[in-house]
GROMACS .gro file of N, CA, C and O in nm:
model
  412
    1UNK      N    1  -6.144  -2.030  -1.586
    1UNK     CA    2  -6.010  -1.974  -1.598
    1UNK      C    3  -5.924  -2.071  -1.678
    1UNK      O    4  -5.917  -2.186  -1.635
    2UNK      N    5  -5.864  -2.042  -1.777
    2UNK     CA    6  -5.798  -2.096  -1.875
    2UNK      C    7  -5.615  -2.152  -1.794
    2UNK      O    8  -5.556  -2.086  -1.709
    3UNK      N    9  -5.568  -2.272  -1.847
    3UNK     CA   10  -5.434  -2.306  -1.723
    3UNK      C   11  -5.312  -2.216  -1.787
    3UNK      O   12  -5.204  -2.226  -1.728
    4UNK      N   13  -5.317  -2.130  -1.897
    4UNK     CA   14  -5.253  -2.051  -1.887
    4UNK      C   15  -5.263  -1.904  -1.793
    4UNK      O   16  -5.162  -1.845  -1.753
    5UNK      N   17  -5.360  -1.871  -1.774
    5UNK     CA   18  -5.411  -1.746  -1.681
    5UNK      C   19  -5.383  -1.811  -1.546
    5UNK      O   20  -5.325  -1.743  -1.461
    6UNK      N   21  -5.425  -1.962  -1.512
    6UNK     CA   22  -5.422  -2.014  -1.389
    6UNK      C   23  -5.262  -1.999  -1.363
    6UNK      O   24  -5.242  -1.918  -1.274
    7UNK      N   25  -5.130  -2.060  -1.421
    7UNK     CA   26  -5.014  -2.028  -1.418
    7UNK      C   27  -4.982  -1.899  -1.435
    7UNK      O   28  -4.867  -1.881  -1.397
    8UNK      N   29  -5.028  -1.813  -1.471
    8UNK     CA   30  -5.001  -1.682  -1.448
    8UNK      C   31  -5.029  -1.623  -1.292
    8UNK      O   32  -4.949  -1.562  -1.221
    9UNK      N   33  -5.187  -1.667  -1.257
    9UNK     CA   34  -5.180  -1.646  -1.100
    9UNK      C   35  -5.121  -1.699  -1.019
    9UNK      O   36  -5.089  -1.626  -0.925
   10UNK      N   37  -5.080  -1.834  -1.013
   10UNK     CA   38  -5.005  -1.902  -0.936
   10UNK      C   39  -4.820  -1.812  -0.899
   10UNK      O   40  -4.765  -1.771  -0.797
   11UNK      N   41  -4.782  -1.818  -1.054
   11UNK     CA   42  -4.646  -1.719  -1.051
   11UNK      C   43  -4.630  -1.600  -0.988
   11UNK      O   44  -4.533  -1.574  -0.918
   12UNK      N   45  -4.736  -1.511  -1.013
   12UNK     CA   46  -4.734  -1.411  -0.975
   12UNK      C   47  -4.791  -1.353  -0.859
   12UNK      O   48  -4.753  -1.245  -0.815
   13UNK      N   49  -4.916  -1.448  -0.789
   13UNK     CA   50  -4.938  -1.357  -0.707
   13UNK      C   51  -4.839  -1.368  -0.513
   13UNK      O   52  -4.858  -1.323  -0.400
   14UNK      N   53  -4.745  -1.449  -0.579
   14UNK     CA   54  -4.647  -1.457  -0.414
   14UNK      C   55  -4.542  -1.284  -0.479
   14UNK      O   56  -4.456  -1.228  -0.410
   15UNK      N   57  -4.581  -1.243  -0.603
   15UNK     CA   58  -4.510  -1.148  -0.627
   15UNK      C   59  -4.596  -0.988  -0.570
   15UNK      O   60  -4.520  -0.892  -0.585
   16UNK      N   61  -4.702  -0.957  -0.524
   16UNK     CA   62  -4.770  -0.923  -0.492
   16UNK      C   63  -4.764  -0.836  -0.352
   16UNK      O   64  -4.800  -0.726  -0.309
   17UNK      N   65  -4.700  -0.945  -0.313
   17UNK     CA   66  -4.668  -0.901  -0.130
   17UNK      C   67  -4.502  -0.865  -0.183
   17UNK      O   68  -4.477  -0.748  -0.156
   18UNK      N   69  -4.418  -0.914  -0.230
   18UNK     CA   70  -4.284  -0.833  -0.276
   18UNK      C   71  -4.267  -0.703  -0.305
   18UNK      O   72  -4.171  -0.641  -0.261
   19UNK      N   73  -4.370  -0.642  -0.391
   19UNK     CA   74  -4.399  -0.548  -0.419
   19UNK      C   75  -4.501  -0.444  -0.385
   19UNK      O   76  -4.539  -0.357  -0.462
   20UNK      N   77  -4.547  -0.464  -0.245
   20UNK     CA   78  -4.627  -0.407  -0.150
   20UNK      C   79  -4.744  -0.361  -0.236
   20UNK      O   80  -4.762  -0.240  -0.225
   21UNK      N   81  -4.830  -0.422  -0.320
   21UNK     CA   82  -4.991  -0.421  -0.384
   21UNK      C   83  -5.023  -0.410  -0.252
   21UNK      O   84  -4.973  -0.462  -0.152
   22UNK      N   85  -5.147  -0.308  -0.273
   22UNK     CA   86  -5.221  -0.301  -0.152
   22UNK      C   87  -5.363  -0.296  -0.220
   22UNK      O   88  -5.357  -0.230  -0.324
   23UNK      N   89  -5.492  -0.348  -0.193
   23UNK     CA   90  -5.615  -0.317  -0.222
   23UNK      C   91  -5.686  -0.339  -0.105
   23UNK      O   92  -5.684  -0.442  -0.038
   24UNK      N   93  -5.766  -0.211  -0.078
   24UNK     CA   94  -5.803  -0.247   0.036
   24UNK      C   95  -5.925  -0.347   0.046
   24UNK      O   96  -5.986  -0.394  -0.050
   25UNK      N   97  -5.950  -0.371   0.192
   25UNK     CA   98  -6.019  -0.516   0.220
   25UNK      C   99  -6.203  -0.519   0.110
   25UNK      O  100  -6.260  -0.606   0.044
   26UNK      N  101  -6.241  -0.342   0.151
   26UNK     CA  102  -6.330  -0.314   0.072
   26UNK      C  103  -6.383  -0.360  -0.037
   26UNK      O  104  -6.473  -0.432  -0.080
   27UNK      N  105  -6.285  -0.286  -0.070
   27UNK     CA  106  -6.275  -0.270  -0.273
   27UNK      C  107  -6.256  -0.429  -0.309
   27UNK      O  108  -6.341  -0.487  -0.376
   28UNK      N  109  -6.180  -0.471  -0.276
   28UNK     CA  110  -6.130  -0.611  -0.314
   28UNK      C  111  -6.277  -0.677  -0.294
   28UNK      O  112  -6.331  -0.706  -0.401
   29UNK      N  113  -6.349  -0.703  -0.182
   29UNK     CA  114  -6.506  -0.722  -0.195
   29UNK      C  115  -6.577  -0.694  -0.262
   29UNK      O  116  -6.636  -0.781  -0.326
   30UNK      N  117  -6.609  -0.550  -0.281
   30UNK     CA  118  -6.731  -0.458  -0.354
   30UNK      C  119  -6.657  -0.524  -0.497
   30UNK      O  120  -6.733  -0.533  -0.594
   31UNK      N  121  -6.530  -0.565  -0.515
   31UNK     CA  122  -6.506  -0.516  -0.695
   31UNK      C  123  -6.443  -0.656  -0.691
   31UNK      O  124  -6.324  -0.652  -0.721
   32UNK      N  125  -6.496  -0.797  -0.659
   32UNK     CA  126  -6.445  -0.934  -0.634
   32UNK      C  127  -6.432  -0.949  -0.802
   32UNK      O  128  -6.338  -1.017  -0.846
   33UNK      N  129  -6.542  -0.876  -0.907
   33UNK     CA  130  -6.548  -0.953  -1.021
   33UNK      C  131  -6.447  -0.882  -1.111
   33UNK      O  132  -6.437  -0.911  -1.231
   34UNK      N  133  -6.365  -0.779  -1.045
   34UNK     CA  134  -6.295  -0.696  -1.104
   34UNK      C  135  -6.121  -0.770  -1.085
   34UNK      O  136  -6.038  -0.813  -1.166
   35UNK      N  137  -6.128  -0.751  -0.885
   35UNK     CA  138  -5.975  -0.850  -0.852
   35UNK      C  139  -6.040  -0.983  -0.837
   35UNK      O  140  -6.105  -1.043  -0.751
   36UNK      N  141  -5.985  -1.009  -0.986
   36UNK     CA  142  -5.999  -1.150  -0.995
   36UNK      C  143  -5.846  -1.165  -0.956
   36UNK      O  144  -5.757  -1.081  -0.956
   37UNK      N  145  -5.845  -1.314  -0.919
   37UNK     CA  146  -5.687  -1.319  -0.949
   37UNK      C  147  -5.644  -1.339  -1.066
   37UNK      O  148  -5.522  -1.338  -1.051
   38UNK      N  149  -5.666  -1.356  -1.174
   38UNK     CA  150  -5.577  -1.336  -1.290
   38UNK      C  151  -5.553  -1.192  -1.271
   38UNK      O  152  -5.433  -1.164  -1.272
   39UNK      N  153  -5.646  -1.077  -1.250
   39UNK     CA  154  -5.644  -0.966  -1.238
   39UNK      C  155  -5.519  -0.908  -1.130
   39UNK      O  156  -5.433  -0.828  -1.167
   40UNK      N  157  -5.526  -0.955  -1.013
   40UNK     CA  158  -5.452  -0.980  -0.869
   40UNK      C  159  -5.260  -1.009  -0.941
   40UNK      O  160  -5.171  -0.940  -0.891
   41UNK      N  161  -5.230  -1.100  -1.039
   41UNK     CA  162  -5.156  -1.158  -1.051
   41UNK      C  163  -5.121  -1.052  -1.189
   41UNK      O  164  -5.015  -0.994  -1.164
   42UNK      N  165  -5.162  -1.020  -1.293
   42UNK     CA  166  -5.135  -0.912  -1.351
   42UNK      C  167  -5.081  -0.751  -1.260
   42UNK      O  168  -4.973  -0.694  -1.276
   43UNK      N  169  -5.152  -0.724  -1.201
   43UNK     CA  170  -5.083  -0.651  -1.103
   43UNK      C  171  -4.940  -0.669  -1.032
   43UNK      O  172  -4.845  -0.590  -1.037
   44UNK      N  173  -4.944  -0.745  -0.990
   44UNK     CA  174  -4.841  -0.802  -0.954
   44UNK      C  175  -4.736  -0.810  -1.046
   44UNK      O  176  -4.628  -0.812  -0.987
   45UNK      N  177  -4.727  -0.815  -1.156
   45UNK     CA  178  -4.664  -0.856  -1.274
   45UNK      C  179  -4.596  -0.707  -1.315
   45UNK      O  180  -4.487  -0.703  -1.371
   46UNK      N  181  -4.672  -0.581  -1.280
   46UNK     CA  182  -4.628  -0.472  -1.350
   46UNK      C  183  -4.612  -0.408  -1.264
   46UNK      O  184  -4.612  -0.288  -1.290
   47UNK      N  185  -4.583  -0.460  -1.074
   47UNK     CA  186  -4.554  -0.394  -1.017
   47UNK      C  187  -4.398  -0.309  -0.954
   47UNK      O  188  -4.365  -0.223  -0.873
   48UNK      N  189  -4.335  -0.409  -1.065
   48UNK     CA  190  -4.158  -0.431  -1.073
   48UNK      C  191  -4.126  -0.312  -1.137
   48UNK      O  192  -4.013  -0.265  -1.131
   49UNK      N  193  -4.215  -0.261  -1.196
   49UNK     CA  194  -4.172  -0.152  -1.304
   49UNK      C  195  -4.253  -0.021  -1.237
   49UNK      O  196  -4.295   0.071  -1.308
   50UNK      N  197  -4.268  -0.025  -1.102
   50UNK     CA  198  -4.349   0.071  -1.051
   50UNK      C  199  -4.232   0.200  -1.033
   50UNK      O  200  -4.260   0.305  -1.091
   51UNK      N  201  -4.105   0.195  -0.956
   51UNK     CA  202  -4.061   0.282  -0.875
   51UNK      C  203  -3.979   0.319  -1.035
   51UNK      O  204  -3.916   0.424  -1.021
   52UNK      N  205  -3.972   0.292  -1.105
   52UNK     CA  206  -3.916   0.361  -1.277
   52UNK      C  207  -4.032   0.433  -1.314
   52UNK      O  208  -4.008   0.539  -1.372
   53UNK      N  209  -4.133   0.408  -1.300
   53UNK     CA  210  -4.217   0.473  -1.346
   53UNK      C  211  -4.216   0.600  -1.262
   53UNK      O  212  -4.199   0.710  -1.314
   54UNK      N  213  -4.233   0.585  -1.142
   54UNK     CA  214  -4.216   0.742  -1.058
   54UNK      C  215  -4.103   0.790  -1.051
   54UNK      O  216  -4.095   0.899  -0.994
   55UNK      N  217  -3.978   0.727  -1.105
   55UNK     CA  218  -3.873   0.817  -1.089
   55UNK      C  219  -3.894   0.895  -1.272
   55UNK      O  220  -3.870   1.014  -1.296
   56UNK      N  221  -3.937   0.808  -1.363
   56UNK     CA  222  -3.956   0.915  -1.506
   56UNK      C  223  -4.080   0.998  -1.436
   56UNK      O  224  -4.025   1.083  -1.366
   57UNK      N  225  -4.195   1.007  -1.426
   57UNK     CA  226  -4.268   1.088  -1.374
   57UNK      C  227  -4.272   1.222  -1.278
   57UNK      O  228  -4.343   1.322  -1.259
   58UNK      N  229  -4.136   1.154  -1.223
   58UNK     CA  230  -4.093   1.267  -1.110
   58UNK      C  231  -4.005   1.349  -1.233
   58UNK      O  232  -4.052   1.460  -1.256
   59UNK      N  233  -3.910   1.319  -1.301
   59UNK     CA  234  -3.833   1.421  -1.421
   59UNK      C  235  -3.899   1.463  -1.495
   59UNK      O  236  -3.857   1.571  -1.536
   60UNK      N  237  -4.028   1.419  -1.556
   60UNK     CA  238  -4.141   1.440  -1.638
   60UNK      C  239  -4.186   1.615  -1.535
   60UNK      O  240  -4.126   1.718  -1.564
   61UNK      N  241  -4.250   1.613  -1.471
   61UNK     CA  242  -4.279   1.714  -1.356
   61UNK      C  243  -4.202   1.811  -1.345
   61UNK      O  244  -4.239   1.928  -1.360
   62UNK      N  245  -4.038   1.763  -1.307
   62UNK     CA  246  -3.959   1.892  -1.316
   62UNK      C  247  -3.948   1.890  -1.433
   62UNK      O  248  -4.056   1.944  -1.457
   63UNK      N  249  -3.903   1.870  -1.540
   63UNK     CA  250  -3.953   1.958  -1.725
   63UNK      C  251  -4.059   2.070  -1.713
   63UNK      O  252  -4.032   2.188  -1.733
   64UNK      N  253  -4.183   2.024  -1.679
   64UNK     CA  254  -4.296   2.054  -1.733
   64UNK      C  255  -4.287   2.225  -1.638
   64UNK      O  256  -4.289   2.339  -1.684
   65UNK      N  257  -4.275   2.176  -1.481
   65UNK     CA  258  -4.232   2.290  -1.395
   65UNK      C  259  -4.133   2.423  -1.493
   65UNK      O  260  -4.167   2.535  -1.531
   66UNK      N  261  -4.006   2.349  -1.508
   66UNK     CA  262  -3.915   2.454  -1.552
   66UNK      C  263  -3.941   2.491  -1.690
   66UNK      O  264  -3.866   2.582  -1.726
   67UNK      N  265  -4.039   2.443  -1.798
   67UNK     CA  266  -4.110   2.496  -1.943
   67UNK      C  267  -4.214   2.618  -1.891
   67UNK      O  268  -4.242   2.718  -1.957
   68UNK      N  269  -4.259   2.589  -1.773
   68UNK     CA  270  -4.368   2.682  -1.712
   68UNK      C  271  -4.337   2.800  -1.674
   68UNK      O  272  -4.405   2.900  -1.692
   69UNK      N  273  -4.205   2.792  -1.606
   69UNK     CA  274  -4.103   2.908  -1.545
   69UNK      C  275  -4.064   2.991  -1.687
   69UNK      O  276  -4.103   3.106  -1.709
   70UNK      N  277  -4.003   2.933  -1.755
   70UNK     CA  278  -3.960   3.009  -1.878
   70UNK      C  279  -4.055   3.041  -1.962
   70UNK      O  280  -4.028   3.109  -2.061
   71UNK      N  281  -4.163   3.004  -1.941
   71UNK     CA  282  -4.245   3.048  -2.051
   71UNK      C  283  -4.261   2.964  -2.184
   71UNK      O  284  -4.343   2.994  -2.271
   72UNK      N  285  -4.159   2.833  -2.192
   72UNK     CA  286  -4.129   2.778  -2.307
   72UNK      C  287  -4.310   2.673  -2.315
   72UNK      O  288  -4.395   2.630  -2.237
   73UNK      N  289  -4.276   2.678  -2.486
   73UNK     CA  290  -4.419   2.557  -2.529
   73UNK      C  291  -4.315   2.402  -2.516
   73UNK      O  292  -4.195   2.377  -2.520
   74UNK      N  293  -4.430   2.332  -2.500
   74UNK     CA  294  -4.368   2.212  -2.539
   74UNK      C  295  -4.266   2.209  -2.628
   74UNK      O  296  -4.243   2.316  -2.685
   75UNK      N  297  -4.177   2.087  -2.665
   75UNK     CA  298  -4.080   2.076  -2.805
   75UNK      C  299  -4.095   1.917  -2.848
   75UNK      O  300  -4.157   1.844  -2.771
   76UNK      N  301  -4.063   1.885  -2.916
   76UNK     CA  302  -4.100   1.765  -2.967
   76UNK      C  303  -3.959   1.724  -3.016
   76UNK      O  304  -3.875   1.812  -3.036
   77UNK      N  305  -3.920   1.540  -3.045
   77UNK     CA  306  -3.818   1.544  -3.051
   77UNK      C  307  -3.810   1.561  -3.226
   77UNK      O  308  -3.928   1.564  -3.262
   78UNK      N  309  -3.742   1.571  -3.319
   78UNK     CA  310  -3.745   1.577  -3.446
   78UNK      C  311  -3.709   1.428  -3.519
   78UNK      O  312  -3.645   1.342  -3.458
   79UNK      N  313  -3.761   1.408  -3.661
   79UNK     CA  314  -3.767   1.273  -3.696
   79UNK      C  315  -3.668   1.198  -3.686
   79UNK      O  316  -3.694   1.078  -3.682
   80UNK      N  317  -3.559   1.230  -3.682
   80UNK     CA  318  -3.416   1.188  -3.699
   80UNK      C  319  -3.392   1.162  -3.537
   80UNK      O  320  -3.320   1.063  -3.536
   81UNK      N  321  -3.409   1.190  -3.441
   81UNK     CA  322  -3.352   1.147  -3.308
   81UNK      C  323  -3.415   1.026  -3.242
   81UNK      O  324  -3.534   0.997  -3.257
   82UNK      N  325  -3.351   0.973  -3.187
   82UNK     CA  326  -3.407   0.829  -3.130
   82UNK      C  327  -3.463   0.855  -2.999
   82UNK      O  328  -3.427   0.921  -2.902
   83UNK      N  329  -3.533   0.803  -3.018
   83UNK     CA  330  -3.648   0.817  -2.876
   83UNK      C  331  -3.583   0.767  -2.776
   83UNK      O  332  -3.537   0.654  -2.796
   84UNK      N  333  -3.559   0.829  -2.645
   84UNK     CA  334  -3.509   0.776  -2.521
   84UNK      C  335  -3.494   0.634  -2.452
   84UNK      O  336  -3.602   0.617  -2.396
   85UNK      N  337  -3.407   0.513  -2.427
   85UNK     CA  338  -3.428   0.416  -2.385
   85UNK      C  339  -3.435   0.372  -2.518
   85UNK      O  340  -3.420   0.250  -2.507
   86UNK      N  341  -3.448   0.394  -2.617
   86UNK     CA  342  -3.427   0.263  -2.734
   86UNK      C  343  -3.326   0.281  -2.842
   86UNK      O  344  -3.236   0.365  -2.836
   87UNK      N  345  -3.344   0.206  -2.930
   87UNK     CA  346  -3.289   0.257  -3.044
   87UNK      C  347  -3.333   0.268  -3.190
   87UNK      O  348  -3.277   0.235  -3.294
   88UNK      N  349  -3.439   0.319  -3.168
   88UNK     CA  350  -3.550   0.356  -3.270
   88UNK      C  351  -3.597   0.534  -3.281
   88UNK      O  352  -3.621   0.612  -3.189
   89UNK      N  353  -3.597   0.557  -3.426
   89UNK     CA  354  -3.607   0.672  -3.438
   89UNK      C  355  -3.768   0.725  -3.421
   89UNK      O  356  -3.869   0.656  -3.407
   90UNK      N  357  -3.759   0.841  -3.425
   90UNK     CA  358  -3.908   0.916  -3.401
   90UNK      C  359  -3.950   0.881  -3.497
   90UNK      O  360  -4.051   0.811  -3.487
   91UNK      N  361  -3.891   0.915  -3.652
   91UNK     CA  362  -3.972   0.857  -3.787
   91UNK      C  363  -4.016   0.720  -3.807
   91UNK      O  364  -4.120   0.688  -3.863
   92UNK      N  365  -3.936   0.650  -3.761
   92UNK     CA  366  -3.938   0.509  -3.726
   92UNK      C  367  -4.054   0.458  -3.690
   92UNK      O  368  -4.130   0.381  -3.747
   93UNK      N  369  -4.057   0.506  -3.596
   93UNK     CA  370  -4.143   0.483  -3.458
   93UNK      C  371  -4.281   0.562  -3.502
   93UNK      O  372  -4.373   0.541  -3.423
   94UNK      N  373  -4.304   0.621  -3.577
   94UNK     CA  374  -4.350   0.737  -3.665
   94UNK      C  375  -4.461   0.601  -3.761
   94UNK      O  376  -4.581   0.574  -3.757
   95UNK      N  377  -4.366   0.555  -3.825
   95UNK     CA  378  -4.379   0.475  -3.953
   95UNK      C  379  -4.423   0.321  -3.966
   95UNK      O  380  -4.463   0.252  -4.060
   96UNK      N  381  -4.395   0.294  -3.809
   96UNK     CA  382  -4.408   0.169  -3.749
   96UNK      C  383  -4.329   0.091  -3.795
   96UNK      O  384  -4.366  -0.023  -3.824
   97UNK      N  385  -4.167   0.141  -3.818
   97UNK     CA  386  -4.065   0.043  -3.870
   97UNK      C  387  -3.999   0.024  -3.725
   97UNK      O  388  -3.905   0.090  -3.681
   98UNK      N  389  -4.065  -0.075  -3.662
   98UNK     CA  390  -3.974  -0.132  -3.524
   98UNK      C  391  -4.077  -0.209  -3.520
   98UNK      O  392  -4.198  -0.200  -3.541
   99UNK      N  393  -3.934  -0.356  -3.463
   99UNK     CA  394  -4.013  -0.494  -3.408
   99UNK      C  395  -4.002  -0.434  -3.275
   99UNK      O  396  -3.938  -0.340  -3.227
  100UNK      N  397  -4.102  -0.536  -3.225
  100UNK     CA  398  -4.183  -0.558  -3.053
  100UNK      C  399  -4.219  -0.449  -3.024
  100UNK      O  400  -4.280  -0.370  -3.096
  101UNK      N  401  -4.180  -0.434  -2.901
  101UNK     CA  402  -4.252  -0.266  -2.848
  101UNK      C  403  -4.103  -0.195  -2.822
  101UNK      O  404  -3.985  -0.229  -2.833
  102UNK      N  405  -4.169  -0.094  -2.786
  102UNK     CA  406  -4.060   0.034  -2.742
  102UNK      C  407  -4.108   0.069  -2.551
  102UNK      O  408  -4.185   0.110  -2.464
  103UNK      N  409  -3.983   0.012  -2.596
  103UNK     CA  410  -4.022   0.024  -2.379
  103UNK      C  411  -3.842   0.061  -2.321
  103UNK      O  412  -3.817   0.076  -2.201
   0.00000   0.00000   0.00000
């Protein structure tokens, strides 16, 4: 394990129990070569961004529900509008004219 991955587990995995990770006693056995702790501590790391993720997922759902009701197809946004949460356009974003990521 490399001492950057090692400082990554160290940081993160008291973050782990903050964010109620659960694996059970099992799996964590049967799949030891899988939860590694760098693995353990990555988890941990993206578990902050869990309850955003189910609250877009949960609005994602009702869309998809009420497109179903109406009968509507999907829609897409058009090149000119900026994609939700950033400030980068679809063409943009399209074209790969944006630094870092889009998150």
């Amino acid at each position: 394990m490399s001492h950057q991955t090692t400082d990554l587990t160290q940081r993160y995995s008291a973050c782990a129990y903050e964010h109620d990770i659960e694996i059970r006693p099992d799996l964590e056995t049967q799949y030891a070569d899988v939860f590694t702790p760098a693995a353990r501590a990555a988890l941990a790391a993206l578990a902050s961004f869990d309850s955003e993720r189910r609250t877009l997922m949960e609005a994602r759902t009702r869309r998809r529900a009420q497109r179903a009701q109406r009968k509507e197809r999907i829609a897409f946004l058009g090149p000119n509008a900026l994609i939700p949460r950033t400030q980068v356009t679809v063409r943009d974003a399209r074209e790969g004219r944006f630094i870092g990521e889009i998150s």
